Structures are given as C-alpha cells and as structure tokens.
Short mmCIF file of C-alpha atoms and ligand atoms in Angstrom, two decimals:
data_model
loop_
_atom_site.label_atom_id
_atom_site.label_comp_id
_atom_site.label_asym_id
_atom_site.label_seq_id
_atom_site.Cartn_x
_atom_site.Cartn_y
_atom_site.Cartn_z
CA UNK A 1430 0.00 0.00 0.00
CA UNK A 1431 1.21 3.62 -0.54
CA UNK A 1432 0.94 6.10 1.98
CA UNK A 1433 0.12 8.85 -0.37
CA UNK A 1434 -1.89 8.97 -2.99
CA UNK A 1435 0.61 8.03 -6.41
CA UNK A 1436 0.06 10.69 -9.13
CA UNK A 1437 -0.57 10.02 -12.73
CA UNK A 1438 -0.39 12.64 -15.44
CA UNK A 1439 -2.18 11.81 -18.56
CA UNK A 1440 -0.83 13.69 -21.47
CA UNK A 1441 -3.65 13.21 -24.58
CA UNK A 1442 -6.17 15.12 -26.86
CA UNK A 1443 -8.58 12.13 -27.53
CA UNK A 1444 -10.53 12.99 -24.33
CA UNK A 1445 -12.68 9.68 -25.09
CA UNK A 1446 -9.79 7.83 -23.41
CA UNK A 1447 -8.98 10.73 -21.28
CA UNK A 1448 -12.33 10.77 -19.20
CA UNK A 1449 -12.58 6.88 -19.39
CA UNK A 1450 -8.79 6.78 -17.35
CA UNK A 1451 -9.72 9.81 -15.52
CA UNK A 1452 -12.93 8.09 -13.88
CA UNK A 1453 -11.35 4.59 -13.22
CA UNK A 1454 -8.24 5.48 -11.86
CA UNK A 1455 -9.93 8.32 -9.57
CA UNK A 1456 -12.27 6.09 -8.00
CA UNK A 1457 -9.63 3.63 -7.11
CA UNK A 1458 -7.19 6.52 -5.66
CA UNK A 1459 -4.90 8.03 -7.79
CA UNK A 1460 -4.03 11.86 -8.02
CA UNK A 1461 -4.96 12.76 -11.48
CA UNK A 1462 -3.10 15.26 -13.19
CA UNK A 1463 -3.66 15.99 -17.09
CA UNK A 1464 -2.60 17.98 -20.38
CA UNK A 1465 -3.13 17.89 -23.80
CA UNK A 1466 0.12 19.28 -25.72
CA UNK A 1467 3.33 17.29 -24.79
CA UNK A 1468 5.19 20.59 -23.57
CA UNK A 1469 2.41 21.18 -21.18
CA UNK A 1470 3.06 17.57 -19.80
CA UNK A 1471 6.91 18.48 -19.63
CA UNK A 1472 6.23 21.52 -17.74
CA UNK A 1473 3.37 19.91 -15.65
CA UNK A 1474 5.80 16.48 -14.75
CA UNK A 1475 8.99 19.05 -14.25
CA UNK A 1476 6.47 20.57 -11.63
CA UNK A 1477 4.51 17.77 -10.18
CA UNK A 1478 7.24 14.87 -10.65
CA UNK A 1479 4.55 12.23 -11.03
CA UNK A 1480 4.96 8.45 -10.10
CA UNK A 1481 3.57 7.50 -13.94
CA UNK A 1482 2.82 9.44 -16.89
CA UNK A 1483 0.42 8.07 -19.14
CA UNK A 1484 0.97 9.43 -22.59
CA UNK A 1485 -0.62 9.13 -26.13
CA UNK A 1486 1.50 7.78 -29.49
CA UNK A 1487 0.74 10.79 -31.07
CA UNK A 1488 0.06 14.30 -29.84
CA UNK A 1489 -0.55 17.81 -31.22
CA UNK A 1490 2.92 18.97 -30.66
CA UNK A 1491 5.25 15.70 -30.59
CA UNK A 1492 5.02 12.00 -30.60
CA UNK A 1493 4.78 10.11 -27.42
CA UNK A 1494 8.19 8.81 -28.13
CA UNK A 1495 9.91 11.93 -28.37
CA UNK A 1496 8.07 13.00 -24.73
CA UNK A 1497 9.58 9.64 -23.61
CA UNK A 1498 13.08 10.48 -24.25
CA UNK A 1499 12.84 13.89 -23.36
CA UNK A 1500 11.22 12.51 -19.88
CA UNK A 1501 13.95 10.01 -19.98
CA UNK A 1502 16.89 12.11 -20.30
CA UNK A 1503 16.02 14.17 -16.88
CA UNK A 1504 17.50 12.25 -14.56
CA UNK A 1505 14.17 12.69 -11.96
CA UNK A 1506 12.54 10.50 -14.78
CA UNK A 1507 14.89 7.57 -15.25
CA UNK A 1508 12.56 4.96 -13.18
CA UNK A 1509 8.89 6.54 -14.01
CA UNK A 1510 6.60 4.33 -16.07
CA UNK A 1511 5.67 6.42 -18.97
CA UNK A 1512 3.14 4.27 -20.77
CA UNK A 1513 1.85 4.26 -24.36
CA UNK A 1514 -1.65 4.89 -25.02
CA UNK A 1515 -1.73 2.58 -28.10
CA UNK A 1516 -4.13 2.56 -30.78
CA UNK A 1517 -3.57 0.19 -33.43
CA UNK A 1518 -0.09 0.54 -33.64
CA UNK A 1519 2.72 -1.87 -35.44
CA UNK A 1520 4.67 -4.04 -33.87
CA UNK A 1521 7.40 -1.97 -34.95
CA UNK A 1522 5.87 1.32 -33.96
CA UNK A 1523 5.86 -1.12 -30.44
CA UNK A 1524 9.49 -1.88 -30.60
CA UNK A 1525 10.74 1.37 -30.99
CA UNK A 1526 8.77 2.97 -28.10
CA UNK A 1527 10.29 0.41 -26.11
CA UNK A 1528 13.83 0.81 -27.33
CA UNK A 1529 13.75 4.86 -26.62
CA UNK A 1530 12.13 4.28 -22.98
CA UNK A 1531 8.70 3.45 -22.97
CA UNK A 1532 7.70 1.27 -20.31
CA UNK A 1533 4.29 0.06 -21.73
CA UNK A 1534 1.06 -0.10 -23.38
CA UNK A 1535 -2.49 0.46 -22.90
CA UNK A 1536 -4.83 0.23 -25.40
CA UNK A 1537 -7.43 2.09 -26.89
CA UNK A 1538 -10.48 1.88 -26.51
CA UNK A 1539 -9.75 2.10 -22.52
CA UNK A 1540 -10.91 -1.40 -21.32
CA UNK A 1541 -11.73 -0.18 -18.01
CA UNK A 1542 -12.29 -3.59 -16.33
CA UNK A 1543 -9.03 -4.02 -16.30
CA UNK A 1544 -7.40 -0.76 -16.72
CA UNK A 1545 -6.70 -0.24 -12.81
CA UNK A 1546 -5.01 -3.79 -12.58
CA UNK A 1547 -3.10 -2.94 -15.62
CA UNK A 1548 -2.13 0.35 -13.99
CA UNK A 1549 -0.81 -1.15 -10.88
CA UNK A 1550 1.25 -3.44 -12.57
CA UNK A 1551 2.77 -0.93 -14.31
CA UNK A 1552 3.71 0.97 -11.14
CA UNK A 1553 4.99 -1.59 -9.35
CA UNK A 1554 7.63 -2.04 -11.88
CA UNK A 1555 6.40 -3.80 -14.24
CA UNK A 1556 6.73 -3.68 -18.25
CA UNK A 1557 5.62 -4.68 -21.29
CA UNK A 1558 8.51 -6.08 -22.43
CA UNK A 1559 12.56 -5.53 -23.19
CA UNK A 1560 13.58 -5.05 -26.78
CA UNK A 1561 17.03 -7.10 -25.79
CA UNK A 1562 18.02 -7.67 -29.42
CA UNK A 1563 20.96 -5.06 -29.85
CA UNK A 1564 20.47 -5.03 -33.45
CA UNK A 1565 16.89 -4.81 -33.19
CA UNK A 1566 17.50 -2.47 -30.66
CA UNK A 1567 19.68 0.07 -32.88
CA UNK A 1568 17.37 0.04 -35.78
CA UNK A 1569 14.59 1.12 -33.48
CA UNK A 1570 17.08 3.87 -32.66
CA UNK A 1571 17.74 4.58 -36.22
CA UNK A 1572 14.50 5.19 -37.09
CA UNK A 1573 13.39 7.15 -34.57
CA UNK A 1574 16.75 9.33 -35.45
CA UNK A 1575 15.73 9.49 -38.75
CA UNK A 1576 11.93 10.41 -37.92
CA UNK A 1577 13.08 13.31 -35.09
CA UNK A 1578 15.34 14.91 -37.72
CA UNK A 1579 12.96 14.68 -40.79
CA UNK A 1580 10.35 16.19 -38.28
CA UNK A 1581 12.53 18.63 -36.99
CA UNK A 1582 13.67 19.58 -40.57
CA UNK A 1583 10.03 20.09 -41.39
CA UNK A 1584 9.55 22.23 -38.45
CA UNK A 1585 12.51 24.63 -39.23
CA UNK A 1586 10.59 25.29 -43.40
CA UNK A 1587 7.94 26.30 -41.45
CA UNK A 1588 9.43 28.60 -39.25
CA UNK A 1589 11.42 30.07 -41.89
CA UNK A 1590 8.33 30.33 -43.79
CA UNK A 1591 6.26 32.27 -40.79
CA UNK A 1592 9.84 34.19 -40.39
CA UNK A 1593 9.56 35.21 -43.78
CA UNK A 1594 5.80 36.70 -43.52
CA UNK A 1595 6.31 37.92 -40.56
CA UNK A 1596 9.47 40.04 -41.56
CA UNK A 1597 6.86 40.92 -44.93
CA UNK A 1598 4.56 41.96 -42.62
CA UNK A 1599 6.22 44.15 -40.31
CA UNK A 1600 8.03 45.80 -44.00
CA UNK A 1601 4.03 46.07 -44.81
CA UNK A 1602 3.78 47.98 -41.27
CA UNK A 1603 6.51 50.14 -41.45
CA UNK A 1604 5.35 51.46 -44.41
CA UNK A 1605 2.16 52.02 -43.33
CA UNK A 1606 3.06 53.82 -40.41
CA UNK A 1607 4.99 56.09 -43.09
CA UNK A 1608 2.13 56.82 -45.37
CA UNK A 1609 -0.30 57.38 -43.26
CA UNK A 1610 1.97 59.92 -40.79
CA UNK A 1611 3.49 61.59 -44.43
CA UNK A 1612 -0.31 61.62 -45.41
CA UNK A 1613 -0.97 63.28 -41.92
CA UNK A 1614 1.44 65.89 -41.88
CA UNK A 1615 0.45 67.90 -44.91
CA UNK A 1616 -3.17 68.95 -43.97
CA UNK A 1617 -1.75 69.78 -40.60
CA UNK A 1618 1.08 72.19 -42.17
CA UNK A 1619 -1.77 73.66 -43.89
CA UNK A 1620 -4.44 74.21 -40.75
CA UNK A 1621 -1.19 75.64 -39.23
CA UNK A 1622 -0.48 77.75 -42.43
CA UNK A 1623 -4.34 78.78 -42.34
CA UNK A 1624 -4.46 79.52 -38.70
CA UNK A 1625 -1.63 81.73 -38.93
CA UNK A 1626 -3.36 83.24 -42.21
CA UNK A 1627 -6.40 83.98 -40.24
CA UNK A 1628 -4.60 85.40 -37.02
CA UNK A 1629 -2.98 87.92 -39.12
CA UNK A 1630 -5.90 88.74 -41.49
CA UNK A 1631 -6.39 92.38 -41.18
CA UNK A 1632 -10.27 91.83 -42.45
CA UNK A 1633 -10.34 89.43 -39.08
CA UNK A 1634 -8.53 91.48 -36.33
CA UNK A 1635 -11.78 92.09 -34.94
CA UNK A 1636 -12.96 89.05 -34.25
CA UNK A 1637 -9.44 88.73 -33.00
CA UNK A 1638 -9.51 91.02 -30.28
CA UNK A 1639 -12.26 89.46 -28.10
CA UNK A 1640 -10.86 87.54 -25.82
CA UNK A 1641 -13.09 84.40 -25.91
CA UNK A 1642 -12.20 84.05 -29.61
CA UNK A 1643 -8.23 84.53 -28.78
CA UNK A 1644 -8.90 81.64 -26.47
CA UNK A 1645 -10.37 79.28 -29.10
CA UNK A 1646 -7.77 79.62 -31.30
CA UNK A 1647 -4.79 79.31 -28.64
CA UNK A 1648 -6.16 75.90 -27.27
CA UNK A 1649 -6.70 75.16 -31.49
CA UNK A 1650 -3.03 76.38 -32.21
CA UNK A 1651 -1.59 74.12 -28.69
CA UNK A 1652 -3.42 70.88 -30.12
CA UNK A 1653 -2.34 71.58 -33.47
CA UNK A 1654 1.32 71.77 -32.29
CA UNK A 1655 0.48 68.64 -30.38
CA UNK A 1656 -0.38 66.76 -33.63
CA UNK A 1657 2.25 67.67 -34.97
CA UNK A 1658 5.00 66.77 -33.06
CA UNK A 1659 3.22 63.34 -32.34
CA UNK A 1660 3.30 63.37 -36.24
CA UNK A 1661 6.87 64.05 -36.74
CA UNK A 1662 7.39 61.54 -33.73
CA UNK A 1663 6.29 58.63 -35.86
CA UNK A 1664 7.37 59.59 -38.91
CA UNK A 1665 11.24 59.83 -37.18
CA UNK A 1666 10.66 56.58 -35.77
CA UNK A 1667 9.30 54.95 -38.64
CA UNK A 1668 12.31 56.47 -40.61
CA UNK A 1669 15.01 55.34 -38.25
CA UNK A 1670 13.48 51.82 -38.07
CA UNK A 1671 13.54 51.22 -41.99
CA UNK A 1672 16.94 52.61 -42.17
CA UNK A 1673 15.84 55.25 -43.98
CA UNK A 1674 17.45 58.56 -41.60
CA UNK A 1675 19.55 60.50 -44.09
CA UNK A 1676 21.95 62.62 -42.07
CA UNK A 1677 22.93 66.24 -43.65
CA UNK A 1678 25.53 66.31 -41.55
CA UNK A 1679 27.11 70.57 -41.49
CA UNK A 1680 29.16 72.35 -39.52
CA UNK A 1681 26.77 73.18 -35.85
CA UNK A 1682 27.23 75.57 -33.17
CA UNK A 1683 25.71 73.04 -30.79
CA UNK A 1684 25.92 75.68 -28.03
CA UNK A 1685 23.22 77.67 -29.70
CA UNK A 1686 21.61 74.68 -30.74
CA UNK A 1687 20.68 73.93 -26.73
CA UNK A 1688 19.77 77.34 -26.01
CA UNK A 1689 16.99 76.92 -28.75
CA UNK A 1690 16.35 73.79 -27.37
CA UNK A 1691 15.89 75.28 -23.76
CA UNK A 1692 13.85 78.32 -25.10
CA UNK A 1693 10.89 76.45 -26.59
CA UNK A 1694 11.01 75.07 -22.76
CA UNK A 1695 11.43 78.18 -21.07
CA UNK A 1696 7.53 78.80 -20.33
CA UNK A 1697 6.90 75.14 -19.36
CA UNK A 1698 9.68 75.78 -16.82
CA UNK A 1699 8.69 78.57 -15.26
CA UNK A 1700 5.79 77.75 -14.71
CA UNK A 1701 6.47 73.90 -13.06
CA UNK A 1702 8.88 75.59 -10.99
CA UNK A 1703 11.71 73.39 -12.37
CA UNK A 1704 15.80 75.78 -12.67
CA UNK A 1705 17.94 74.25 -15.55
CA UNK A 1706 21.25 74.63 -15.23
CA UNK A 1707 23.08 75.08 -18.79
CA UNK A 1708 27.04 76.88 -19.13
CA UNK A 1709 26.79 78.31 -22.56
CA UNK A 1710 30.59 78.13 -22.71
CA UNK A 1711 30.98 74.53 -21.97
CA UNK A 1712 29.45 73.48 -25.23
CA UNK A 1713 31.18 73.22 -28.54
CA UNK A 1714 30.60 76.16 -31.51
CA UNK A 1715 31.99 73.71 -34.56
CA UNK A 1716 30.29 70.42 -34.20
CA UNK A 1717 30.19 67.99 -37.29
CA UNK A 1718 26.39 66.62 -36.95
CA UNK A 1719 23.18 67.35 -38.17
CA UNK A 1720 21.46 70.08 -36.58
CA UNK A 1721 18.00 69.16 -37.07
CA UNK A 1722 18.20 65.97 -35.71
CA UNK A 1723 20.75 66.46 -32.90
CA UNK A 1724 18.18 69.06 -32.00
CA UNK A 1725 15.33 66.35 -31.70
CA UNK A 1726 17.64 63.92 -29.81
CA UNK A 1727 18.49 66.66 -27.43
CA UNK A 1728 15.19 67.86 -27.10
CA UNK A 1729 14.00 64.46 -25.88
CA UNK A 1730 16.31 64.01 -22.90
CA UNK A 1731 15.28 67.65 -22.09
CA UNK A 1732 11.77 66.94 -22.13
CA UNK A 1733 11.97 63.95 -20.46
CA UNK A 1734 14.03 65.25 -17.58
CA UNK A 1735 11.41 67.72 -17.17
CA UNK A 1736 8.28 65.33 -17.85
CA UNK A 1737 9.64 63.02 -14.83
CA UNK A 1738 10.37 65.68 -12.52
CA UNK A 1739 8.26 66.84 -10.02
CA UNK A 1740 7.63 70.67 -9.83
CA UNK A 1741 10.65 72.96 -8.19
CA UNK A 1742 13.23 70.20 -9.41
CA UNK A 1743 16.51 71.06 -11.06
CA UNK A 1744 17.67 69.85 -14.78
CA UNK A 1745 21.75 69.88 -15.55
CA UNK A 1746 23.04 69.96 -18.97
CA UNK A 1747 26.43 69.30 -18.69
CA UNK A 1748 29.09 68.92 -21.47
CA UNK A 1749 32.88 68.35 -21.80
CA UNK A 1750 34.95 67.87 -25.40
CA UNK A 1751 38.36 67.31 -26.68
CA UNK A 1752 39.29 66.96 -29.96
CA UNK A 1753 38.01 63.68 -30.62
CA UNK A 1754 34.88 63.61 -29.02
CA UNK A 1755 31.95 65.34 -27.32
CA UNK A 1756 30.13 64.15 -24.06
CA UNK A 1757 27.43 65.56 -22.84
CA UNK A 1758 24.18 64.60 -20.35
CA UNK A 1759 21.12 65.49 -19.22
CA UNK A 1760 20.32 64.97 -15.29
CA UNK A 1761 17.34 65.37 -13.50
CA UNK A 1762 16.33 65.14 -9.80
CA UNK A 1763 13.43 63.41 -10.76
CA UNK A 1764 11.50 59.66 -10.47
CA UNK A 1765 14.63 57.81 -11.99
CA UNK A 1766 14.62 54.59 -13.90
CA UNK A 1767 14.50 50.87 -12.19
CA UNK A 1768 17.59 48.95 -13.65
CA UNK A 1769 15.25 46.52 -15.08
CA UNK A 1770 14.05 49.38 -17.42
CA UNK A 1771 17.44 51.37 -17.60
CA UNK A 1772 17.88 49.04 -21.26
CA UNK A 1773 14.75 48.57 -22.26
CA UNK A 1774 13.47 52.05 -22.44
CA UNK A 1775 15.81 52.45 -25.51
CA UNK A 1776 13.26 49.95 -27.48
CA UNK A 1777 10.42 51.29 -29.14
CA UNK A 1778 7.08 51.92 -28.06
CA UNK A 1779 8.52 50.82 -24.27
CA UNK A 1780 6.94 52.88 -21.51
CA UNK A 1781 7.42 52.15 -17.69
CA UNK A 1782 4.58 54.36 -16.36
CA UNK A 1783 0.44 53.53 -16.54
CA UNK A 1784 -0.36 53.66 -20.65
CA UNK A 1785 -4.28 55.33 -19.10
CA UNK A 1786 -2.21 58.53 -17.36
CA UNK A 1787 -0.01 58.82 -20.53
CA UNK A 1788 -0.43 62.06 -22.98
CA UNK A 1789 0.92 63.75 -25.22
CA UNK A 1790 2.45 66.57 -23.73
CA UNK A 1791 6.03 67.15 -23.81
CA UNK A 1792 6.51 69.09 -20.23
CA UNK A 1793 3.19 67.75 -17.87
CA UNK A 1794 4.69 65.76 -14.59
CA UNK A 1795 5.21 62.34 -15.34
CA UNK A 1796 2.82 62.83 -18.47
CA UNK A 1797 4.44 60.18 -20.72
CA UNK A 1798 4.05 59.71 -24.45
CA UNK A 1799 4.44 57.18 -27.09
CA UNK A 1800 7.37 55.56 -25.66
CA UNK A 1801 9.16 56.82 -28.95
CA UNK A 1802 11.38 59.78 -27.76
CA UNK A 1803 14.06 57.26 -26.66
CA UNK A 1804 14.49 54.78 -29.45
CA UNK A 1805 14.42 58.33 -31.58
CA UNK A 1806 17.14 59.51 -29.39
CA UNK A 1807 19.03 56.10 -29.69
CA UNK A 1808 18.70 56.09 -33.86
CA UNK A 1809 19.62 59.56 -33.81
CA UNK A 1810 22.38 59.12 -32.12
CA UNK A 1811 23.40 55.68 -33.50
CA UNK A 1812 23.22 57.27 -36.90
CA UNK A 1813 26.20 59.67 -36.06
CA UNK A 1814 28.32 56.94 -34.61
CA UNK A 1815 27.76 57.59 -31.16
CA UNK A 1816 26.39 56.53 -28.02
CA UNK A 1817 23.46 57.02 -25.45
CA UNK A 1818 23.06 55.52 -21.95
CA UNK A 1819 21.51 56.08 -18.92
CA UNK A 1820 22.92 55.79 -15.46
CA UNK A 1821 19.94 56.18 -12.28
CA UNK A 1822 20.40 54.63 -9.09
CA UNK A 1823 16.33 53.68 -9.48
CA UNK A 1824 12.97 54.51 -9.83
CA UNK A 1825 11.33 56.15 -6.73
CA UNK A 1826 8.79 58.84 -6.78
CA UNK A 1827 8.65 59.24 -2.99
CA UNK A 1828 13.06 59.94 -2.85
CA UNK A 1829 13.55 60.93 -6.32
CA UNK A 1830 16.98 59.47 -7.16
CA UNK A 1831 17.02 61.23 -10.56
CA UNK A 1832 18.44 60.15 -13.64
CA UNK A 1833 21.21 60.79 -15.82
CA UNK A 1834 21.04 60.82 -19.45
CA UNK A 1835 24.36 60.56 -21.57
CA UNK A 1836 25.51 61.01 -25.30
CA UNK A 1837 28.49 60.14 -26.87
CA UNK A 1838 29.51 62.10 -30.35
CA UNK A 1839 32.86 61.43 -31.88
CA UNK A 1840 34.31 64.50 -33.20
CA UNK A 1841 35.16 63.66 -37.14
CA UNK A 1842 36.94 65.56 -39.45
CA UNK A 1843 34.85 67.31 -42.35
CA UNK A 1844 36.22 65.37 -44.78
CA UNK A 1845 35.31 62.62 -43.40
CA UNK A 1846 31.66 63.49 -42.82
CA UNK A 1847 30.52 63.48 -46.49
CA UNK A 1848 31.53 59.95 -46.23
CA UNK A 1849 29.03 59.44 -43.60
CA UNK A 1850 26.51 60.99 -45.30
CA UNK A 1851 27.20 58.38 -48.14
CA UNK A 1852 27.09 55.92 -45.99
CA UNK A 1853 23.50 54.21 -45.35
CA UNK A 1854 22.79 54.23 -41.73
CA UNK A 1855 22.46 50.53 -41.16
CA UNK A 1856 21.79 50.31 -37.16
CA UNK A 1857 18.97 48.15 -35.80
CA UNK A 1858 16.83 50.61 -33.17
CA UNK A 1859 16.20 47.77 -30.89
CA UNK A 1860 19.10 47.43 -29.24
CA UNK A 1861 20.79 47.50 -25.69
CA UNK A 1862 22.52 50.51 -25.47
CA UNK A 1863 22.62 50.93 -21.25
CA UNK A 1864 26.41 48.84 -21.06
P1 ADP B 1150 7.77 58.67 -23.51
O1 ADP B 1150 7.22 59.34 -24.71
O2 ADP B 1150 6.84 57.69 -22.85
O3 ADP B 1150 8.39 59.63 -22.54
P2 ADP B 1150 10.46 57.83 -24.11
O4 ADP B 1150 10.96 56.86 -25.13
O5 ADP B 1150 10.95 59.22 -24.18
O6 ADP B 1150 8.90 57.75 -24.16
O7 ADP B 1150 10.79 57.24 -22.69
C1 ADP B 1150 10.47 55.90 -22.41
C2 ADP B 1150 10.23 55.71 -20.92
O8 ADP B 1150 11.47 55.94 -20.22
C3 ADP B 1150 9.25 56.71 -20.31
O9 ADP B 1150 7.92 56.23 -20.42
C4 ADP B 1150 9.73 56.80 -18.87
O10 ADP B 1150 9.15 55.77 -18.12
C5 ADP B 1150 11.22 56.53 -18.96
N1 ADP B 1150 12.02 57.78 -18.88
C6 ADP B 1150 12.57 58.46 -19.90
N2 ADP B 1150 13.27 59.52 -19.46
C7 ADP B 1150 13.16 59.52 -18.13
C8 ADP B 1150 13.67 60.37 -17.09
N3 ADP B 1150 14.43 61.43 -17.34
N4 ADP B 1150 13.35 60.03 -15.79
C9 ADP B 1150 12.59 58.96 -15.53
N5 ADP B 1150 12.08 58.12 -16.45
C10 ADP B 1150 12.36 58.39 -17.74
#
C-alpha cells in the first residue's frame, strides 16, 4: 500500500480515453493530473514529478516517443513508467517505443475492467517487455533518429516560412506607419499655415480682439502643435526603423543649438517651478552633426528630464569635449529609472509608467508619451556613430533618485563626414545601449 496517494499525469487530446482513465483510476485513488500538448506535460511532470505518466503515441505537438526520451533524459525520470496509449499501432511502432524508454502499453479503446489492474502493474515495476536484441534495438534507434530529424527539418521550413511573412509583414507595417503619418502631416502644415493666415488677417482682427475668440484659437493652435510633433514623432521613428534617416551632416554651433532647445522650454519651466542649469561656454561652436536631428535627440532628454520631474526640481546639462569627441548629459532630480528598465526604455514603443495617465504633452509631470522619444534619441544618435546611456540609481517617486542621461559624439573631421553621409545608416533601433 502507498501512503500517499501516487500521481498520474495523462498527457492526450482524444478525451474519449482521457475521461474513461480519468474516472477509473480516480475512483480507485490516484491523483490525477492531465494535459493535452506534450510541452504542457513536460512543464506539468517538471512541476509535479509524477509516479507514472500516461501518454498518447501521437500528440498535437510531438510524438509520445519523443516526450519519452525527453522525460527520460532528466535524470528525476529515469525509473517513471511512462506508458503508451496505443491505438492500433505496429509491432514496430511497439518496438521502438520500447527501445527509446517506454515502459508500456495500454490500449485504446480504454478497457476499463481491467485498466486499474493494468495500472498497478505498471507501477509496481512492471513492463511490457525488453527489446534485448541489440540489433533490433539500434534500428529502433535509427529510425526514430531518422523520424526526429525529418520532423525537426520540417519544423525549421515552417518557421522560416512564418519568419519570412512575418518580416513581410512588419516591412508592410513600417510602411504604413509612413504613409499614413506623411499623409498626416500635410493637412496639418496647412491648418497651421491657415491659422496663422487667419490670425494675421487684417479683415479678421476684430474678431481677433475678443478675448473668448483669442482663447479658441490658442487651445486650437496648442493641439495643433500637439499633432504635430506626435506626427513628426512617428514619422522619425518609422524612418530610423527602416533605415531610412539620411543625415545632412554641417558644420553646428551646438551651443546655440541647446539654447533653442531650452527656449521652446522656457515657459513650461517657469511655470512647473523646475531651474535648468546650462554653461553656454561649456558646449562646442563647430560640431560635425546634423542640426535638425541632434536638435530632436536633445530635445528628448530635455523633455523627459522635465516630464519626470516633479515641480521645483533642477535639470543639468552638462558637457565636456576634446578633440576627438563630445560628451554631454542630461540629469534630473526626478523619479529615476529601475535597472530593469534602464535598457529597455531604448526599445520602441517601451513605456514604464500607466499607458491610461499617458499624454501627449512634452513638459506635464510624469505625463508620458508614445514611448518613442528614446528609441528616436538612440537612432539619432546611433546614426552619427555615437552613443546614449543612462545611469539612475532607481525609480522612486517618494526619494527621487534622478536620472542621468548621456551622449556620446565622436568629433570627425569634415572630410570625413561626407563619407558618412554616403554611408546608409544601417543600425537596428532595438538594441541594448545601457552597457
Ligand atoms: P515617452 O514618450 O513615454 O516619454 P520615451 O521613449 O521618451 O517615451 O521614454 C520611455 C520611458 O522611459 C518613459 O515612459 C519613462 O518611463 C522613462 N524615462 C525616460 N526619461 C526619463 C527620465 N528622465 N526620468 C525617468 N524616467 C524616464
């Protein structure tokens, strides 16, 4: 007798012979545990460590075989009866499930009279017989070489096949995403070009003096500017992710390029209470990069130092260069990043905060966005041969540990730079960019 009740897992899909084992070998005491796909049963027996598994020849995902010798090369397996639900099968089919570690058979349909009997002899040790002819023995093995390989073989087309329409379907995406944000942008330049039209119309100044109407068209103009620079966030991204970021690389006075950078903040600022701390003189006059998007890379880390910073916290922009290369960073005293997300907030579309509090504005506490600003940052960067990490000691909106934000630019010679604009910018924007 057993002092606990023994455990059988039943791994099948034909849940005919499921239920019939399920109700005989309940009512005479056994644990019952089941699945239908043979890596369920592996994950279910790694977890449970039944005393017998009772399998079927063949399942959705793999033959009953190949669960046997995956069962039988874990060592917690060696001695468990893994038995054969057999339907019909050859005597070779037998002799092969024997020679790769079956113990057994029972046989469909599920003679329950004497299915229990049956059971218990397999659990006390006993087996349906010992292939002991070696050569017998290594054909069996051949075959089911043969079979794994031609199966496995089969399994790798189809991957590559899904592979392949998966890959045609993300192209399919990208380009989407393209079209529809190029198709997006121009009736938005020309509401902008309107609004401004209208503002200024001297037959309209009227109308433009009441205040009410001022107020209509400032929240218009705000959620205009919004659009847009959601817009121009997906078109970037979409650009940088099909390799298609052209740099127009020119000589930059990157020290004026952050003080534009901090103007377009300056209002946001004041009025969240948050002091940025910027030394004109630190930052280089003749940089090799291109303006327009070093501008949106830096722009990012500014808004997101002051997006995760509470009000009446402090932004650094610090910089130091030699001839060879320019380092600068963006700090905040604000939530800070877990180091779980410190990499993955690189990767597109990855946000850490709740996607329901998110919008789209560039300055609100902790008021999120597309989770794009980043992997923009990261292509931008890439695309000029340099690098971007992050360095925060975690995320905690109660202490505020802050986070630094740092960018790498080698200096290059002019010469050298029409090169790189030759050059197709070949980087992949998923990438791991935090060592
Ligand atoms: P988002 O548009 O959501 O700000 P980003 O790609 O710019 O997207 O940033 C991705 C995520 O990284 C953000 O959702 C935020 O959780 C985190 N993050 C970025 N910058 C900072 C920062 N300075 N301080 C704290 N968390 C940040």
């Amino acid at each position: 007798m057993f002092d606990r009740p023994r455990t059988i897992l039943i791994i099948d899909d034909d849940m005919i012979a499921v239920r019939a084992l399920y109700e005989s070998l309940k009512a005479s005491g056994y644990r019952l545990l089941g699945a239908r796909r043979a890596v369920d049963g592996l994950d279910v027996a790694r977890r449970e460590r039944p005393d017998m598994v009772i399998t079927g020849i063949y399942l959705p995902d793999m033959t009953g075989r190949e669960l046997a010798v995956m069962l039988r090369s874990d060592r917690r397996f060696v001695h468990t009866p893994i038995v054969g639900l057999s339907d019909n099968i050859t005597m070779e089919e037998r002799a092969l499930s024997l020679a790769v570690g079956m113990t057994g058979f029972i046989e469909k349909p599920i003679d329950t009279s004497t299915l229990v009997e049956h059971v218990d002899y397999f659990m006390k040790g006993g087996r349906d017989g010992v292939v002991s002819d070696t050569g017998q023995l290594e054909m069996a093995r051949m075959v089911y070489l043969r079979d794994v390989v031609s199966r496995l073989e089969g399994r790798i087309r189809e991957l590559e096949e899904s592979n392949r329409e998966l890959t045609e379907l993300d192209r399919t995406k990208d380009d989407f995403i393209q079209l529809a944000s190029h198709e997006l942008r121009t009736p938005l330049t020309l509401i902008t070009g309107y609004m401004r039209l209208m503002i200024d119309s001297p037959e309209l100044s009227h109308v433009m003096e009441d205040e009410n109407t001022q107020m209509l068209f400032n929240g218009l103009a705000d959620s205009v500017d919004r659009m847009q620079v959601v817009v121009e966030e997906i078109l970037t991204t979409s650009r940088i992710i099909v390799n298609r970021i052209e740099l127009n690389v020119r000589e930059t006075n990157l020290a004026e390029l952050v003080m534009a950078v901090i103007d377009s903040y300056r209002e946001a600022m004041q009025m969240r209470r948050i002091q940025l701390h910027f030394r004109q003189t630190d930052w280089p006059t003749e940089a090799y990069v291109d303006p327009e998007m070093i501008y949106v890379a830096i722009r990012n880390l500014v808004s997101n130092a002051i997006k995760y910073t509470p009000d009446g916290g402090q932004v650094y922009l610090n910089c130091a260069y030699n001839t060879d290369l320019i380092q600068f960073s963006v700090r905040d005293t604000g939530i800070g990043i877990s180091s779980e997300n410190q990499a993955s907030i690189f990767k597109r579309m990855h946000i850490t905060g709740d996607i329901q509090l998110h919008s789209t504005s560039k300055t609100a506490y902790n008021g999120g966005g597309l989770g794009l600003g980043l992997s923009i940052c990261s292509g931008i960067i890439e695309a000029h041969h340099g690098k971007i990490w992050v360095q925060s000691e975690g995320h905690d909106p109660q202490t505020l540990p802050g986070s630094e934000f740092f960018v790498e630019l080698p200096i290059e010679h002019p010469e050298a730079v029409n090169q790189k604009q030759r050059k197709p910018y070949s980087a992949s924007v998923v990438q791991d960019v935090a060592n």
